[in-house]
Coordinates of C-alpha atoms and ligand atoms in Angstrom, one line a residue:
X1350 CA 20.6 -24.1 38.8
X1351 CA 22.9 -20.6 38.4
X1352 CA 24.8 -20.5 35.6
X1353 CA 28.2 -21.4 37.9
X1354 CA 26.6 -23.8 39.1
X1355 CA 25.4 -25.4 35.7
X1356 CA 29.3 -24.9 34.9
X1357 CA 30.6 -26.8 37.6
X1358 CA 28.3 -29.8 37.6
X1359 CA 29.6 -30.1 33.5
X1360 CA 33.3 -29.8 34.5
X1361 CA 32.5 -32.4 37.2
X1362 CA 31.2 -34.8 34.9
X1363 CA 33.8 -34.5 32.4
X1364 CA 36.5 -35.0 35.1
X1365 CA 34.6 -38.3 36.2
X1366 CA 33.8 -39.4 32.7
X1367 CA 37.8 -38.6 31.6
X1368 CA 38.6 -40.7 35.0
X1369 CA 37.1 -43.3 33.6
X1370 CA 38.2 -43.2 30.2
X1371 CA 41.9 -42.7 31.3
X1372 CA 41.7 -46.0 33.9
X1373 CA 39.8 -48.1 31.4
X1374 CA 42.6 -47.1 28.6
X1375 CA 45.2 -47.9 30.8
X1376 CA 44.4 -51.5 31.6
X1377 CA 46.5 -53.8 32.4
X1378 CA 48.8 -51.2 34.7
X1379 CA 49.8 -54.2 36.4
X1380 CA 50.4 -58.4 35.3
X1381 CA 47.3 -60.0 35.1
X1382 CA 46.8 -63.5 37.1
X1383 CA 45.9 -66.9 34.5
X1384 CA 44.3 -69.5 36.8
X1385 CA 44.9 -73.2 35.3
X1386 CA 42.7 -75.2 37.6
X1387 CA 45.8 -78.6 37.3
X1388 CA 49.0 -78.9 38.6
X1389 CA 51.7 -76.9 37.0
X1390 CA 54.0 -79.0 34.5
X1391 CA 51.0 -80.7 32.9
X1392 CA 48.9 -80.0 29.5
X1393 CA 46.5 -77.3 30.4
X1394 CA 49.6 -75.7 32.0
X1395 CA 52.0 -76.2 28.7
X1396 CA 49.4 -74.1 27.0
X1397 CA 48.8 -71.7 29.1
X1398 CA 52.6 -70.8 29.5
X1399 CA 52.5 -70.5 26.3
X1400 CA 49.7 -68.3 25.7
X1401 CA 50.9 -65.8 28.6
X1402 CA 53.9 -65.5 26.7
X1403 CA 52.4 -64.8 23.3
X1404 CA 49.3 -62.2 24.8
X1405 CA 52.2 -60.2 26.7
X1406 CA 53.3 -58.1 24.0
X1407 CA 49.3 -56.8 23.2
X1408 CA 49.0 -56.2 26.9
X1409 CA 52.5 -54.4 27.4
X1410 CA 52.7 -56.6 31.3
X1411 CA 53.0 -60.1 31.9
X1412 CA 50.8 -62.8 32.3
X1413 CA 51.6 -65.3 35.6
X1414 CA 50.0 -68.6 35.6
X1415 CA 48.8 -69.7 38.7
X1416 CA 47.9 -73.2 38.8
X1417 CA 45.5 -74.1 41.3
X1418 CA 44.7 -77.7 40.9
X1419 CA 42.3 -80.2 42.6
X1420 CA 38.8 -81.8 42.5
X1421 CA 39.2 -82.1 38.4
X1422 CA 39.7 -78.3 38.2
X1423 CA 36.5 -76.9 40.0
X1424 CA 38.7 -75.3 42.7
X1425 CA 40.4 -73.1 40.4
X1426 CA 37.8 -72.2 38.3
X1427 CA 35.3 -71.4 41.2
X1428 CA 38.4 -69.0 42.5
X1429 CA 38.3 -67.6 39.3
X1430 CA 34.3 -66.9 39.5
X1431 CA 34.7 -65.6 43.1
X1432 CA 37.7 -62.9 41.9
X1433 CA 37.3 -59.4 41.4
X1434 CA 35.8 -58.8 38.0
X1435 CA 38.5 -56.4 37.2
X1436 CA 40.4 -58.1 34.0
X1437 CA 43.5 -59.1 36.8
X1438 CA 42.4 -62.8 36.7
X1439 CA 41.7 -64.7 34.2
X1440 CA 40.9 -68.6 33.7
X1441 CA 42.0 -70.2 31.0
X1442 CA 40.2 -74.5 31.0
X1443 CA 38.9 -76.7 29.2
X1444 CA 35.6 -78.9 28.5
X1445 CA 35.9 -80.1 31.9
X1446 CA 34.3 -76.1 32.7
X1447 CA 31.1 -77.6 31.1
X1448 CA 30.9 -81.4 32.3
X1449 CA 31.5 -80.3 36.1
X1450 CA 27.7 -78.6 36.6
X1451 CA 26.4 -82.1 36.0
X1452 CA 29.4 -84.2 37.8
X1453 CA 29.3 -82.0 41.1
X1454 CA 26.4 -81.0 43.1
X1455 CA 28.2 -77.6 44.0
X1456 CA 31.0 -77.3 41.7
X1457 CA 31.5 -73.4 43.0
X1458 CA 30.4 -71.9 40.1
X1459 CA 27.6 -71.3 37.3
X1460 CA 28.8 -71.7 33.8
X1461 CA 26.2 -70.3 32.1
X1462 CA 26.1 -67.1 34.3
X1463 CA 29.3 -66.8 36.5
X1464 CA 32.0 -65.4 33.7
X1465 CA 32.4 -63.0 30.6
X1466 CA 33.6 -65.6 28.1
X1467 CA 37.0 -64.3 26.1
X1468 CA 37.2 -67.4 23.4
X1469 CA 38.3 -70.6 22.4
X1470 CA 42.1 -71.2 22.9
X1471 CA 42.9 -74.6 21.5
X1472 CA 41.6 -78.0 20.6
X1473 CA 43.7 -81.4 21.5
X1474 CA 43.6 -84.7 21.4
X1475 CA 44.0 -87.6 23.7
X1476 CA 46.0 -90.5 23.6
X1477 CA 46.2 -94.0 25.5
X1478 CA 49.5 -94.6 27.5
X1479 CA 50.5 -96.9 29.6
X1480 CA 54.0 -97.4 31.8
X1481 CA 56.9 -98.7 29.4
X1482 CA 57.0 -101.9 31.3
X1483 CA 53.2 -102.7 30.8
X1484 CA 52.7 -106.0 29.1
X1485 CA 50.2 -105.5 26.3
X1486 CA 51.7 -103.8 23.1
X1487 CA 48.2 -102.9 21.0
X1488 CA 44.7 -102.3 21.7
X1489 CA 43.8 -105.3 21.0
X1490 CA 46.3 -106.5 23.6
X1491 CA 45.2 -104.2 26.0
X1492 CA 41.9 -105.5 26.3
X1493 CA 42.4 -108.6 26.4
X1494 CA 45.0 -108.4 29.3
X1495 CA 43.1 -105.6 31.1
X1496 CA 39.8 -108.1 31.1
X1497 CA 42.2 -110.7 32.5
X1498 CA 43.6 -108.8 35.3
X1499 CA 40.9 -106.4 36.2
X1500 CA 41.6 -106.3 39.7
X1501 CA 45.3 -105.2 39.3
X1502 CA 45.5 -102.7 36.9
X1503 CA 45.0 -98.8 37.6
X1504 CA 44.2 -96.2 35.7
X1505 CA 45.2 -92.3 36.7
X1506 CA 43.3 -89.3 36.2
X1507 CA 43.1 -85.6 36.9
X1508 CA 39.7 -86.3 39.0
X1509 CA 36.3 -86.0 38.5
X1510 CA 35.3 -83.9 35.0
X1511 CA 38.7 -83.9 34.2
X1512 CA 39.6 -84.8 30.5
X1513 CA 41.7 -87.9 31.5
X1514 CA 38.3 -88.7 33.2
X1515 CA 36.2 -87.8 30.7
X1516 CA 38.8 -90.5 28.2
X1517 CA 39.2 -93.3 31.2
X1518 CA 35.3 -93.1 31.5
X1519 CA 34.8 -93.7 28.1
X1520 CA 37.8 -96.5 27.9
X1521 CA 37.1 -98.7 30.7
X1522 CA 33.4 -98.8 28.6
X1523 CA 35.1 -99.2 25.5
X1524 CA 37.2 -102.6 27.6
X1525 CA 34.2 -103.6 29.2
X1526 CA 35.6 -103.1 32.6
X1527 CA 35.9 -100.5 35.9
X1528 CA 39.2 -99.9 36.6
X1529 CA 40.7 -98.8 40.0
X1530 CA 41.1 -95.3 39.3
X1531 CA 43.8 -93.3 41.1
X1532 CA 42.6 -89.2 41.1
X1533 CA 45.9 -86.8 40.9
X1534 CA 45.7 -82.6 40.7
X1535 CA 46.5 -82.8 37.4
X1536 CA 47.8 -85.4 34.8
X1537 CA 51.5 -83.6 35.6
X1538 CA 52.3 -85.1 38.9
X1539 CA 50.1 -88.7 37.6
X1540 CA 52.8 -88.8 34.6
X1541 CA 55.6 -88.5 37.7
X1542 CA 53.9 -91.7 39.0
X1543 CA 53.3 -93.4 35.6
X1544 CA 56.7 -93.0 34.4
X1545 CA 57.8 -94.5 38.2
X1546 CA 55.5 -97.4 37.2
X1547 CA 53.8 -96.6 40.2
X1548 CA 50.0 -96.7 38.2
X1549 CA 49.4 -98.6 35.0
X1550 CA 47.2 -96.5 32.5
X1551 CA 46.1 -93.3 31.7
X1552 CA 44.3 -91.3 29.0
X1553 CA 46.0 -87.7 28.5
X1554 CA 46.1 -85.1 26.1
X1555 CA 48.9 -85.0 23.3
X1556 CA 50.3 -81.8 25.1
X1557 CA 51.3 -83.6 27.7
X1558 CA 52.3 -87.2 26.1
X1559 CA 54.3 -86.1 22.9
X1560 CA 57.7 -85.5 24.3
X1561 CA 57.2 -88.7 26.4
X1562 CA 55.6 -91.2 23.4
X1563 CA 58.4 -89.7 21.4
X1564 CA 61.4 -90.4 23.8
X1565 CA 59.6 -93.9 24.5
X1566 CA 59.0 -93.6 28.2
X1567 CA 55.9 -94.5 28.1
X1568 CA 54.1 -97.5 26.1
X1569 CA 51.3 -95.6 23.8
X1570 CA 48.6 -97.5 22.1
X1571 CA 46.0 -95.1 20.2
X1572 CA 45.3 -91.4 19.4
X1573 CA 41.4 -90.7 20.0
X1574 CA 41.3 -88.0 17.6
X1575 CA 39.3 -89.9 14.4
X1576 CA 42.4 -89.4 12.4
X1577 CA 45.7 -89.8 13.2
X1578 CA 47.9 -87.1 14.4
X1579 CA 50.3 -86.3 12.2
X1580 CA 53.0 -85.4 14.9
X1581 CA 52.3 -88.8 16.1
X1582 CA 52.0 -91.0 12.6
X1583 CA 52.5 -94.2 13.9
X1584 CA 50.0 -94.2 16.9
X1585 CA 46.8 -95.7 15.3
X1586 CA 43.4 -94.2 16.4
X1587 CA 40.6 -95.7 18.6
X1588 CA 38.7 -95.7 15.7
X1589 CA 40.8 -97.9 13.5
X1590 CA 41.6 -100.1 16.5
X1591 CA 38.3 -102.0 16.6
X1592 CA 36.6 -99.4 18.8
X1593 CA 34.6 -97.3 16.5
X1594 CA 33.4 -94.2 16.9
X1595 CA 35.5 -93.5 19.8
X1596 CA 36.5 -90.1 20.0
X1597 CA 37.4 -87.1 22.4
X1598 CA 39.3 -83.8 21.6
X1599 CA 39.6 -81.5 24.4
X1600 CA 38.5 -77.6 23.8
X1601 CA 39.7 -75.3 26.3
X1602 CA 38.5 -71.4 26.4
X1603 CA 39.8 -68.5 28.4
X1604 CA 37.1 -66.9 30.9
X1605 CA 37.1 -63.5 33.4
X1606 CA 34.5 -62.8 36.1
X1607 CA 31.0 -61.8 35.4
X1608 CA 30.9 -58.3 35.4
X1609 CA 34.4 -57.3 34.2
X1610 CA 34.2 -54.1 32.1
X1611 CA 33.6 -54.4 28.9
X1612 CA 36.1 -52.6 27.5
X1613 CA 38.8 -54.8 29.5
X1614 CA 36.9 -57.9 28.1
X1615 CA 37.4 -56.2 24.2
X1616 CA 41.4 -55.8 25.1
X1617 CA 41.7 -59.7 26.3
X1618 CA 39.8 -60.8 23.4
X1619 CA 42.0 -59.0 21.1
X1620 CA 45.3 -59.7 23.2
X1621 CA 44.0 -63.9 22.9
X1622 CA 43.7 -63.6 19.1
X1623 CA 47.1 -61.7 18.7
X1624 CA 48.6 -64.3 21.0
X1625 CA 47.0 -66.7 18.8
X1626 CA 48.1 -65.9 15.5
X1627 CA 51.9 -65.2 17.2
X1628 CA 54.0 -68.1 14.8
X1629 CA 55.9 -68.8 18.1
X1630 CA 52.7 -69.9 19.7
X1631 CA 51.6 -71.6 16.4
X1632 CA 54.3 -73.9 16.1
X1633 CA 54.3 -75.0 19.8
X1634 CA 50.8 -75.8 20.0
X1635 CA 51.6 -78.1 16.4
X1636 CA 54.7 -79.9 17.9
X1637 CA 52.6 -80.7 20.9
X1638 CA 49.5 -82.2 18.8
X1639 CA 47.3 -78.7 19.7
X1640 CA 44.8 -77.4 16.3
X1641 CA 45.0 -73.2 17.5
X1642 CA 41.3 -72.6 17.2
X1643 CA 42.2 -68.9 15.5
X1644 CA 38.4 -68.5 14.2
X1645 CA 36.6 -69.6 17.4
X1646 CA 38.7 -67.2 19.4
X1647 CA 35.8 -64.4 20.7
X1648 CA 33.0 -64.3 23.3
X1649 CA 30.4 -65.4 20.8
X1650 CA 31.9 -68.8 19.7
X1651 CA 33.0 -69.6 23.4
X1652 CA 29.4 -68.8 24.8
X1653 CA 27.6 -71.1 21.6
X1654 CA 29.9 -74.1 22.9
X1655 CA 29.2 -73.5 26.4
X1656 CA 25.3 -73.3 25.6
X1657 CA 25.2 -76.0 23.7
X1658 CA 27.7 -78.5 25.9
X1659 CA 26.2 -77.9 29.2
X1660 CA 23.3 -79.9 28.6
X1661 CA 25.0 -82.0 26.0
X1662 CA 26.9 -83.7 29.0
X1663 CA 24.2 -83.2 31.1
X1664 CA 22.1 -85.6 29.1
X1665 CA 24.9 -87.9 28.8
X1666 CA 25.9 -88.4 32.2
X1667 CA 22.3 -89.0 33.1
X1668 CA 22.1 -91.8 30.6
X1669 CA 25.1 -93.1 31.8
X1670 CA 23.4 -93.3 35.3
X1671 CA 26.3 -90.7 36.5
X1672 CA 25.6 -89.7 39.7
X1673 CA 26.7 -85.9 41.1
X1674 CA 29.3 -86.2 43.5
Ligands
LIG1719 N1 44.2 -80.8 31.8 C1 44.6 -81.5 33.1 C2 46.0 -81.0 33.5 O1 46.5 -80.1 33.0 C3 44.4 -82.9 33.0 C4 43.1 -83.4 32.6 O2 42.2 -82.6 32.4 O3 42.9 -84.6 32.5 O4 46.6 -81.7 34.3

């Protein structure tokens, strides 16, 4: 190589390697997509609005949710692993991302290998409800009159893997009884039909039920958290209702494509833990019943819980003689 020569092929590649530098630096230049795999108006939603609003500041553009419900949020999440692994669409769901492998024979995506993980978001609990018009008033009532009338009470959920799956699952076990269950996008538009007294019971998270338990819309009978929550004091838990042991509490992480940049992944996983520890954000998540899992929020925790609660279900659901859909 001539001397030139030599000089031009090191300008070149400082021009490329500044090209790069300057275009990952700039990321986001434009607002960045947040899949929520359920209906808009419902829990994973009410966190996710809130989160977009609390990560804007760190990114300097705003964060749109798009909520992309159905088949107990694999279609989202698979649009989410099929997206351009440029740091422009991001998935923000829950534990349902790690119970769906084992419920669905092709639930469109691979959770171990199809996305960079950013972190855990938020942890929350569930809670039994019922219409306001249902007759029993306690657990105890509850079982006894759902055992009596078996063939006329219903039970909504956000379909298959969804948490208010997961939680009716685990009741109708806990009652002794299958229950005709009625499968919505998300446990939004199955509230619509629960407060219409159009369906009888449902298991959703606190994010979603607060507002309603509070303004007494809805009949609630336990928390399944194994201690109370204390923005709901006089809800008794499963546990202490005669039904020990019986607990869920619904993680939910934020995810990109495999193969985003790392240097993108570094800004969201910074961005999640500023949006995290915003006081705004804080206090929502508390008035809606939401722990803010600050420490957990990074790739590492988010991939151990993954890791570990893939199989974990798998095992269970195999036990349980669940069949893939
Ligand atoms: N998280 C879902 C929603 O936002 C409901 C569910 O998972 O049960 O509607």
């Amino acid at each position: 190589m001539t001397t030139r020569l030599r000089t031009l092929s090191a300008i070149l590649a400082t021009a490329t390697l500044f090209a790069a530098g300057s275009a990952q630096a700039e990321y986001p230049e434009r607002p960045i997509n947040m899949v929520v795999p359920f209906a808009a108006g419902g829990p994973t939603d009410s966190v996710a609005r809130s989160l977009a609003e609390a990560m804007r500041p760190s990114l300097g553009q705003t964060v749109v949710v798009e909520n992309k419900g159905g088949a107990g949020g694999t279609i989202g999440t698979s649009q989410v692993a099929r997206s351009a692994p440029d740091g422009y669409s991001v998935l923000l769901m829950h534990v349902g991302f790690s119970t769906a492998p084992s419920l669905y024979k092709n639930p469109g995506y691979d959770a171990l290998k199809g996305f960079e993980p950013i972190g855990l978001v938020v942890d929350v609990p569930m809670t039994i409800i019922a219409r306001e018009d249902f007759p029993p008033n306690n657990v105890a009532e509850l079982k006894d009159y759902v055992l009596k009338n078996k063939e006329k009470v219903s039970l909504a959920n956000a379909g298959v893997g969804a948490a208010s799956h997961l939680c009716g699952t685990m009741l109708m076990d806990a009652l002794g009884t299958e229950l005709l269950t009625i499968p919505y996008k998300g446990t939004a538009p199955a509230m619509n039909d629960l407060l219409g007294k159009q369906v009888d019971l449902m298991c959703d998270q606190t994010t979603n039920t607060t507002q309603q338990i509070d303004a007494k819309k809805v009949k609630a009978y336990a928390v399944t958290s194994l201690k109370r929550v204390p923005t709901l004091p006089d809800l008794p838990t499963m546990d202490e209702s005669g039904f020990k042991g019986f607990q869920v509490g619904i993680w939910h992480g934020m995810w990109v494509p495999k193969g985003t940049p790392k240097p993108v992944v570094d800004k969201l996983v910074k961005s999640l833990q500023t949006g995290l520890a915003d006081p705004k954000f804080q206090e929502r998540m508390r008035l809606l019943g939401a722990s803010v899992l600050t420490a957990d929020a990074n790739p590492q925790a988010l991939t151990a819980k993954v890791t570990q609660q893939v199989p974990q279900w798998a095992e269970l659901f195999k036990k349980a003689n669940v069949q893939p859909q």
